[in-house]
Amino acid sequence: MFKFLKFHRNRSILEKVREEYNMYEIAIIGAGPAGASAAIFTAKAGKSTVLFDAGTSATKRALLKNHYGVKEITGPELVETGKKQAEQFGAKLVDEKVTSVEKTENGFTIQTEQGSYESKYVIFATGLIADLGEKLGVETKPATEPRVKTVFAVDEQGKTNVPNVWACGTVAGVSMHTIITAGDGAKVAINLISEINGKRLVDHDVLGN
Ligand SMILES: Cc1cc2nc3c(=O)[nH]c(=O)nc-3n(C[C@H](O)[C@H](O)[C@H](O)COP(=O)(O)OP(=O)(O)OC[C@H]3O[C@@H](n4cnc5c(N)ncnc54)[C@H](O)[C@@H]3O)c2cc1C
């Protein structure tokens, strides 16, 4: 019981109640390297985070020998580890396909095949798939990376043209390599958290502490 509370203490009672009603501060769509990496930072920074995934990550077909710091790891193992890390810090993982994202007065309504969720911010990390964001009015452009067709037009922070909608990873046009897509997810999450908090986030854990 105490261990569970340990990681979720960084969120208020109010936020826990809100989560009971599927209301989150940040919704991340896609739990491949980009999305799960973003969720690790947002949840660890105390932002109530819901992470959706349809289970179709391109990474699941990869054997990774060029992911810095990891001698060799299979794509499925990397993806599962990333999801567990995000959950460990309190992110709610929803293994369901998101079918629509609509703007509301207070943010967004996210529909899945089995439920409905509310959030203030949305981060798209949908890999090779841009159609969900296109339907929401997110500006797209032809991709420059091989094997990728369409990506979202984002600024250097990771912001799209739709207020409070951000994007990271392959769908944001970065090189389709796990160390880069995971890095981009972290970058975009840190930029969003810093904007919400009004100061730059530094998330460092120290040995021996
Ligand atoms: C065969 C192969 C080999 C590879 N080998 C390497 C390698 O050796 N080294 C390397 O660095 N990279 C490799 N890669 C690339 C790497 O695996 C990834 O493609 C890259 O990291 C993409 O990360 P991402 O998070 O942007 O996208 P993805 O990993 O594709 O994740 C996107 C996620 O979004 C989810 N999603 C999309 N739409 C929805 C929706 N509507 N609702 C809910 N979820 C949704 C998908 O289910 C998916 O899980 C390889 C890729 C392939 C295909």
PDB file of C-alpha atoms in Angstrom, residues 29 32-35 57-59 124-130 141-154 167-185 188:
ATOM      1  CA  ILE A  29      -1.697   9.048 -28.200  1.00  0.00           C
ATOM      2  CA  GLY A  32       5.966   3.588 -28.984  1.00  0.00           C
ATOM      3  CA  PRO A  33       9.415   5.010 -28.058  1.00  0.00           C
ATOM      4  CA  ALA A  34       8.266   8.627 -28.592  1.00  0.00           C
ATOM      5  CA  GLY A  35       4.946   8.502 -26.699  1.00  0.00           C
ATOM      6  CA  SER A  57       4.173   0.050 -33.126  1.00  0.00           C
ATOM      7  CA  ALA A  58       6.645  -0.285 -36.015  1.00  0.00           C
ATOM      8  CA  THR A  59       9.210  -0.810 -33.281  1.00  0.00           C
ATOM      9  CA  PHE A 124       0.369  12.937 -30.799  1.00  0.00           C
ATOM     10  CA  ALA A 125       3.009  10.170 -30.980  1.00  0.00           C
ATOM     11  CA  THR A 126       1.226   8.022 -33.558  1.00  0.00           C
ATOM     12  CA  GLY A 127       4.254   6.990 -35.630  1.00  0.00           C
ATOM     13  CA  LEU A 128       3.415   6.477 -39.315  1.00  0.00           C
ATOM     14  CA  ILE A 129      -0.265   7.483 -38.841  1.00  0.00           C
ATOM     15  CA  ALA A 130      -1.275  11.179 -39.109  1.00  0.00           C
ATOM     16  CA  LYS A 141       3.323  18.156 -44.713  1.00  0.00           C
ATOM     17  CA  PRO A 142       4.961  15.464 -46.853  1.00  0.00           C
ATOM     18  CA  ALA A 143       7.603  13.529 -44.909  1.00  0.00           C
ATOM     19  CA  THR A 144      11.316  13.697 -45.722  1.00  0.00           C
ATOM     20  CA  GLU A 145      12.293  10.478 -43.907  1.00  0.00           C
ATOM     21  CA  PRO A 146      12.283   7.209 -45.911  1.00  0.00           C
ATOM     22  CA  ARG A 147       9.192   4.966 -45.546  1.00  0.00           C
ATOM     23  CA  VAL A 148       7.185   7.839 -43.966  1.00  0.00           C
ATOM     24  CA  LYS A 149       4.374   9.519 -45.974  1.00  0.00           C
ATOM     25  CA  THR A 150       2.875  12.389 -43.978  1.00  0.00           C
ATOM     26  CA  VAL A 151       4.000  14.205 -40.808  1.00  0.00           C
ATOM     27  CA  PHE A 152       2.653  17.054 -38.671  1.00  0.00           C
ATOM     28  CA  ALA A 153       4.130  20.531 -39.110  1.00  0.00           C
ATOM     29  CA  VAL A 154       5.606  21.322 -35.670  1.00  0.00           C
ATOM     30  CA  ALA A 167       3.518  16.074 -31.528  1.00  0.00           C
ATOM     31  CA  CYS A 168       6.685  13.977 -31.225  1.00  0.00           C
ATOM     32  CA  GLY A 169       8.553  11.113 -32.857  1.00  0.00           C
ATOM     33  CA  THR A 170       8.109   9.789 -36.398  1.00  0.00           C
ATOM     34  CA  VAL A 171       4.799  11.656 -36.879  1.00  0.00           C
ATOM     35  CA  ALA A 172       6.612  14.922 -36.016  1.00  0.00           C
ATOM     36  CA  GLY A 173       9.138  14.328 -38.786  1.00  0.00           C
ATOM     37  CA  VAL A 174      12.224  13.195 -36.850  1.00  0.00           C
ATOM     38  CA  SER A 175      14.505  10.374 -38.047  1.00  0.00           C
ATOM     39  CA  MET A 176      12.846   6.992 -37.524  1.00  0.00           C
ATOM     40  CA  HIS A 177      15.300   5.605 -34.979  1.00  0.00           C
ATOM     41  CA  THR A 178      14.386   4.691 -31.408  1.00  0.00           C
ATOM     42  CA  ILE A 179      17.065   6.785 -29.713  1.00  0.00           C
ATOM     43  CA  ILE A 180      15.858   9.833 -31.700  1.00  0.00           C
ATOM     44  CA  THR A 181      12.092   9.256 -31.402  1.00  0.00           C
ATOM     45  CA  ALA A 182      12.426   8.518 -27.660  1.00  0.00           C
ATOM     46  CA  GLY A 183      14.613  11.612 -27.318  1.00  0.00           C
ATOM     47  CA  ASP A 184      12.080  13.720 -29.184  1.00  0.00           C
ATOM     48  CA  GLY A 185       9.294  12.456 -26.912  1.00  0.00           C
ATOM     49  CA  VAL A 188       8.521  17.684 -26.244  1.00  0.00           C
TER      50      VAL A 188
END
